[in-house]
Amino acid sequence: MPVALITGITGQDGSYLTELLLKKGYSVHGIVRRSSSMNRWRVDHLVQDESIYGKSLFLHYADLSDDASLRRIFFKVNPDEVYHLAGQSHVALSFEIPELTTHEIANATIKLLEICRDQAKPPKIYLAGSSEIFGHAQESIQKEETPFNPTSPYGVCKAFSVQMGKVYRSGYGMHVSNGILYNHESPRRGENFVTQKIVRGAASIAQGKTEFLELGNLDIERDWGYAPDYVQGMWMMLQQEQSDDYILATGKTHKLSDFLQMAFEYFGLDHQKHIRINPKFVRPNEPVQLCGDSSKAQNLLGWSPSVPFEQIIRSMCKAAEKIN
Ligand code: NAP
Ligand code: GDP
């Protein structure tokens, strides 16, 4: 039974990755941080399942800032594969809390790389990079070789993390792969990311609970994919003999206004009548358009995105309808 350790198991990607690894016969260990209110809804169905929890799925308490606990967990679990997904994941928030963002992304990455380097047999490591490393990108479709040009504290920290992953690979011969992932969504997306905010907002308006949804910059374009496809790519990276950097993206961009229109149409609404722009949600600086070329992952890993834009929106709307 291969052993995987996931940081950020309670997040969108962590929860889908756990399901994938359990199906593949892994023993899965996840790191959760303590909080006074339980925030484990994405993995609750697995934790409640007596045939899984305590048998092939185990949770351990630690925060990324809690060095001793982290080290203890790594040495106890002795994983074959580490998926490092945890950390402050919101770009806009990184402008408000840049120091915490740096601690949780940049410092934590080094910390985990160092812990892994000290293991008797260092595990294979997946690091969660981001398209935000390209920022004001120097090419309209970005490849792994496109120069980094981040525009937010989040992007800067992710660029640091990706670069540090490369250093540990070449400097220490460790199996460290960077996934440079473009936006990926699902019904489990955090509610302050724009896609989830829109579908939940539209559902709430359709039910007569609210009348308006406040948003920021509507002039942006993103390359939106489906999260379960992207966790499959993470796993594929760690099955390669050599570690490397891979972009996971659909290669197609959509305007935020297209997302808005389709989500509101699902609920029989005209978005133009319900959207207000609030400068509070406009970022000081951000990439207008990001689009990734995933041909390397397609050719070397056999990875490909399988769920089209319209279907992602429908699945999120359907789930939002039930929540409200
Ligand atoms: P997410 O849903 O926001 O999950 C983040 C996870 O990190 C949660 O489990 C969270 O725990 C945990 N976490 C945050 N701070 C922590 C701390 N100090 N100590 C321990 N755990 C902590 O993010 P995601 O969408 O799954 O993304 C996973 C990773 O990929 C992130 O690193 C993100 O930046 C990166 N990424 C995501 C996308 C995307 O489109 N989703 C694109 C590119 C890169 P709680 O549940 O307790 O909050
Ligand atoms: P990100 O690409 O990882 O920052 O994911 P988000 O879903 O947070 O944002 C995607 C894009 O939507 C960014 O370009 C935001 O500026 C834009 N956007 C416009 N209005 C909003 C809003 O109200 N909330 C968020 N989160 N993003 C918004």
XYZ file of C-alpha atoms and ligand atoms in Angstrom:
400
model
C 0.000 0.000 0.000
C 1.748 3.248 -1.048
C 1.563 5.983 1.593
C 0.638 9.574 0.699
C 0.706 12.634 2.938
C -1.444 15.602 1.931
C -1.198 19.086 3.396
C -4.425 21.022 2.792
C -6.555 17.860 2.708
C -9.673 19.827 3.724
C -9.406 22.141 0.691
C -10.945 21.729 -2.739
C -7.989 19.919 -4.311
C -7.042 17.989 -1.175
C -10.493 16.433 -0.953
C -10.586 15.296 -4.604
C -7.011 14.045 -4.413
C -7.875 11.995 -1.316
C -10.746 10.316 -3.143
C -8.484 9.574 -6.112
C -5.661 8.107 -3.999
C -8.030 5.987 -1.899
C -9.467 4.530 -5.121
C -5.930 3.710 -6.211
C -5.304 1.758 -2.999
C -3.156 4.308 -1.144
C -2.991 4.800 2.569
C -3.756 8.537 2.806
C -2.648 10.793 5.658
C -3.881 14.361 5.823
C -2.787 17.355 7.851
C -5.593 19.464 9.289
C -5.318 22.599 11.367
C -7.280 22.964 14.547
C -10.035 25.518 14.654
C -12.881 26.041 17.063
C -15.439 25.386 14.354
C -15.129 22.277 12.193
C -14.412 23.030 8.558
C -14.145 19.550 7.113
C -17.242 19.339 4.960
C -15.263 18.364 1.857
C -13.865 15.208 3.485
C -16.644 14.514 5.995
C -18.175 11.758 3.868
C -14.822 9.916 4.025
C -14.276 10.552 7.733
C -17.764 9.247 8.524
C -17.153 6.061 6.546
C -15.988 3.384 9.016
C -14.557 1.254 6.231
C -12.199 4.137 5.316
C -11.400 6.324 8.326
C -8.724 4.831 10.574
C -8.085 2.099 7.990
C -6.842 3.812 4.838
C -7.440 7.455 5.774
C -5.849 9.200 8.757
C -5.934 12.842 9.860
C -3.226 14.584 11.899
C -3.335 17.989 13.560
C -0.749 20.612 12.623
C -0.515 24.125 11.285
C 2.048 25.133 8.668
C 3.598 27.369 11.305
C 3.902 24.498 13.794
C 7.354 23.103 12.944
C 7.597 20.433 15.640
C 4.214 18.883 14.847
C 4.915 18.879 11.128
C 8.275 17.205 11.576
C 6.776 14.620 13.941
C 3.985 13.778 11.488
C 6.378 13.400 8.559
C 8.624 11.061 10.539
C 5.724 9.026 11.889
C 3.953 8.653 8.537
C 7.147 8.231 6.473
C 5.283 8.928 3.214
C 6.229 7.711 -0.265
C 4.511 10.745 -1.794
C 3.859 14.220 -0.370
C 1.294 16.555 -1.920
C 1.830 20.033 -0.521
C -1.415 21.915 -1.165
C -1.929 23.891 2.055
C -1.602 27.625 2.479
C -3.283 30.970 1.998
C -4.754 30.468 -1.479
C -6.528 33.759 -2.203
C -4.824 36.310 -4.465
C -6.835 39.360 -3.357
C -6.311 38.514 0.309
C -2.556 38.314 -0.271
C -2.537 42.111 -0.770
C -4.114 42.533 2.676
C -2.025 39.929 4.519
C 1.243 39.685 2.568
C 3.364 38.601 5.520
C 1.102 35.721 6.461
C 0.902 34.766 2.783
C 4.700 34.678 2.617
C 4.916 32.536 5.752
C 2.285 30.102 4.561
C 3.495 29.768 0.977
C 7.189 30.603 0.687
C 8.489 29.729 4.168
C 6.303 26.655 4.526
C 7.562 25.266 1.214
C 11.178 25.450 2.341
C 10.239 24.002 5.695
C 8.586 20.970 4.110
C 11.403 20.511 1.593
C 13.903 20.523 4.460
C 11.869 18.006 6.482
C 11.697 15.748 3.418
C 15.435 16.123 2.791
C 16.035 14.812 6.322
C 13.909 11.686 5.792
C 15.904 8.434 5.477
C 14.275 7.965 2.077
C 13.020 11.364 0.871
C 9.500 11.098 -0.573
C 8.393 12.253 -3.994
C 6.996 15.759 -3.595
C 4.293 17.687 -5.412
C 4.330 21.466 -4.940
C 1.230 23.506 -5.750
C 2.433 26.241 -8.096
C 0.102 28.631 -9.879
C -0.424 30.486 -13.157
C -0.117 33.663 -11.036
C 3.687 33.250 -11.286
C 3.388 34.556 -14.877
C 1.427 37.655 -13.813
C 1.697 40.278 -16.560
C 2.776 37.464 -18.829
C 5.353 37.980 -21.516
C 3.585 35.506 -23.837
C -0.152 35.342 -24.477
C -0.133 31.548 -23.998
C 2.279 30.583 -21.269
C 4.583 27.559 -21.315
C 6.766 26.127 -18.533
C 9.661 28.264 -19.847
C 7.746 31.570 -19.858
C 9.551 34.021 -17.530
C 7.969 34.659 -14.148
C 6.461 38.134 -13.754
C 4.065 37.950 -10.785
C 1.831 40.890 -9.894
C 0.597 39.959 -6.395
C 2.174 38.850 -3.107
C 0.538 35.466 -3.751
C 2.145 35.216 -7.193
C 5.557 36.242 -5.858
C 5.390 33.579 -3.142
C 4.305 30.890 -5.594
C 7.171 31.890 -7.920
C 9.555 31.525 -4.973
C 8.108 28.113 -4.173
C 8.371 26.857 -7.764
C 11.947 28.093 -8.032
C 12.859 26.515 -4.687
C 11.367 23.221 -5.896
C 13.699 23.367 -8.908
C 16.673 24.070 -6.609
C 15.952 21.050 -4.396
C 15.542 18.899 -7.511
C 18.809 19.930 -9.105
C 20.779 20.651 -5.922
C 19.866 17.595 -3.833
C 18.558 15.221 -6.512
C 15.174 15.127 -4.817
C 12.025 14.122 -6.710
C 10.204 17.474 -6.579
C 7.569 18.303 -9.200
C 5.948 21.688 -9.617
C 2.400 21.773 -10.903
C 1.790 25.161 -12.502
C -1.963 25.034 -12.336
C -4.425 27.447 -13.903
C -7.727 28.188 -12.183
C -9.707 25.033 -11.529
C -13.198 25.023 -10.145
C -15.833 22.619 -8.865
C -18.807 22.547 -6.504
C -16.171 22.346 -3.722
C -14.458 25.631 -4.661
C -14.024 28.051 -1.742
C -16.865 30.550 -1.559
C -14.781 33.712 -1.931
C -13.385 32.684 -5.320
C -15.280 34.408 -8.085
C -16.914 31.354 -9.701
C -18.395 30.032 -6.462
C -19.341 33.555 -5.393
C -21.263 34.010 -8.652
C -23.150 30.712 -8.661
C -24.103 31.003 -4.984
C -25.052 34.653 -5.484
C -27.242 33.794 -8.472
C -28.906 30.946 -6.558
C -29.652 33.300 -3.686
C -31.144 35.941 -6.028
C -33.261 33.273 -7.779
C -34.672 32.285 -4.396
C -35.545 35.889 -3.598
C -33.148 36.082 -0.647
C -31.007 38.850 -2.156
C -31.307 41.191 -5.104
C -27.747 42.095 -6.038
C -24.295 40.567 -6.251
C -21.248 42.784 -5.796
C -18.153 42.035 -7.850
C -14.850 43.645 -8.818
C -13.080 43.664 -12.194
C -15.306 42.077 -14.861
C -12.825 42.669 -17.704
C -10.594 39.728 -16.946
C -10.192 36.419 -18.774
C -9.140 33.176 -17.162
C -8.381 29.625 -18.234
C -10.891 27.730 -16.084
C -10.696 23.931 -15.730
C -12.281 21.246 -13.571
C -10.565 20.435 -10.253
C -10.901 16.596 -10.347
C -9.006 16.598 -13.690
C -6.212 18.636 -12.115
C -5.661 16.349 -9.105
C -5.305 13.459 -11.561
C -2.457 15.451 -13.137
C -0.801 15.922 -9.720
C -0.763 12.167 -9.176
C 0.561 11.540 -12.707
C 3.508 13.888 -12.054
C 4.622 11.804 -9.086
C 4.435 8.536 -11.054
C 7.208 9.691 -13.421
C 10.738 8.432 -12.964
C 12.097 11.979 -13.226
C 10.489 14.944 -11.527
C 9.738 18.044 -13.590
C 7.526 21.130 -13.944
C 4.186 20.880 -15.734
C 1.470 23.328 -16.674
C -2.080 22.026 -16.237
C -4.552 24.185 -18.134
C -7.279 23.936 -20.757
C -5.621 26.322 -23.245
C -8.909 28.240 -23.604
C -9.852 31.483 -21.907
C -13.288 32.844 -21.114
C -14.360 36.288 -20.038
C -15.736 36.675 -16.550
C -18.839 38.211 -18.149
C -19.412 34.906 -20.040
C -19.272 32.992 -16.777
C -21.686 35.473 -15.226
C -24.141 35.277 -18.087
C -24.211 31.467 -18.183
C -24.534 31.082 -14.408
C -27.380 33.603 -14.194
C -29.116 32.058 -17.214
C -29.093 28.687 -15.436
C -31.313 30.313 -12.790
C -33.467 32.094 -15.408
C -31.951 35.505 -14.545
C -30.482 38.398 -16.520
C -27.150 39.147 -14.816
C -27.167 42.770 -16.053
C -30.026 43.519 -13.652
C -28.326 42.087 -10.575
C -24.618 42.980 -10.701
C -23.056 45.926 -8.895
C -19.385 46.826 -9.071
C -17.802 47.382 -5.681
C -14.231 48.793 -5.784
C -13.555 46.757 -2.620
C -13.295 43.685 -4.863
C -11.008 45.307 -7.448
C -7.371 44.255 -6.952
C -4.549 46.820 -6.920
C -2.766 44.993 -9.719
C -3.539 41.818 -11.613
C -3.085 39.885 -14.847
C -5.900 40.710 -17.288
C -5.621 37.408 -19.076
C -3.920 34.085 -18.306
C -3.923 31.090 -20.644
C -1.793 27.957 -20.298
C -0.243 25.569 -22.794
C -0.443 22.096 -21.232
C 1.055 20.235 -24.211
C 4.018 19.042 -22.113
C 1.666 17.395 -19.580
C -0.453 16.018 -22.424
C 2.565 14.510 -24.250
C 4.620 13.246 -21.291
C 1.966 12.404 -18.688
C -0.964 11.582 -20.956
C -2.995 14.173 -19.055
C -5.865 16.100 -20.608
C -8.722 18.254 -19.340
C -12.040 16.435 -19.743
C -14.812 18.788 -18.603
C -15.784 21.792 -20.747
C -16.452 25.275 -19.359
C -20.259 25.102 -19.736
C -20.398 21.783 -17.873
C -18.278 23.122 -14.992
C -20.699 26.031 -14.595
C -23.734 23.739 -14.697
C -22.294 21.400 -12.051
C -21.530 24.346 -9.765
C -24.988 25.896 -10.284
C -26.687 22.577 -9.552
C -24.763 22.258 -6.280
C -25.425 25.907 -5.321
C -29.154 25.377 -5.865
C -29.152 22.691 -3.167
C -27.089 24.686 -0.638
C -29.164 27.873 -0.565
P -8.179 25.772 -0.729
O -9.488 25.118 -1.041
O -8.154 27.174 -0.305
O -7.461 24.847 0.384
C -6.350 25.310 1.105
C -6.041 24.279 2.176
O -4.903 24.744 2.930
C -7.163 24.060 3.194
O -7.200 22.703 3.544
C -6.702 24.898 4.379
O -7.221 24.467 5.616
C -5.206 24.636 4.305
N -4.428 25.632 5.051
C -4.395 26.967 4.836
N -3.551 27.554 5.710
C -3.050 26.560 6.479
C -2.147 26.524 7.568
N -1.577 27.630 8.051
N -1.845 25.332 8.133
C -2.404 24.191 7.661
N -3.279 24.164 6.638
C -3.600 25.326 6.065
O -7.194 25.652 -1.986
P -7.288 24.696 -3.277
O -8.151 25.373 -4.299
O -7.582 23.306 -2.857
O -5.799 24.798 -3.831
C -4.775 23.922 -3.356
C -3.412 24.556 -3.615
O -3.261 24.826 -4.999
C -3.197 25.912 -2.908
O -1.839 25.973 -2.529
C -3.501 26.935 -3.989
O -2.820 28.143 -3.755
C -2.984 26.204 -5.217
N -3.639 26.575 -6.474
C -4.993 26.491 -6.594
C -5.596 26.835 -7.801
C -7.091 26.733 -7.971
O -7.591 27.235 -8.985
N -7.805 26.089 -7.078
C -4.808 27.241 -8.886
C -3.424 27.288 -8.732
C -2.851 26.937 -7.525
P -8.662 24.970 6.157
O -9.663 24.069 5.489
O -8.550 24.763 7.612
O -8.812 26.409 5.734
P -7.680 33.846 -8.758
O -7.510 33.913 -10.250
O -6.925 32.707 -8.163
O -7.419 35.131 -8.086
O -9.217 33.431 -8.523
P -10.516 34.305 -8.157
O -11.675 33.428 -8.453
O -10.408 34.864 -6.780
O -10.475 35.532 -9.173
C -10.552 35.321 -10.569
C -10.697 36.670 -11.243
O -11.995 37.218 -10.978
C -9.687 37.721 -10.797
O -9.162 38.341 -11.939
C -10.526 38.713 -9.992
O -10.063 40.071 -10.048
C -11.866 38.600 -10.694
N -12.972 39.045 -9.842
C -13.886 40.009 -10.155
N -14.729 40.213 -9.134
C -14.344 39.387 -8.130
C -14.847 39.144 -6.819
O -15.807 39.755 -6.356
N -14.206 38.200 -6.079
C -13.129 37.491 -6.568
N -12.563 36.545 -5.815
N -12.632 37.709 -7.811
C -13.236 38.628 -8.586
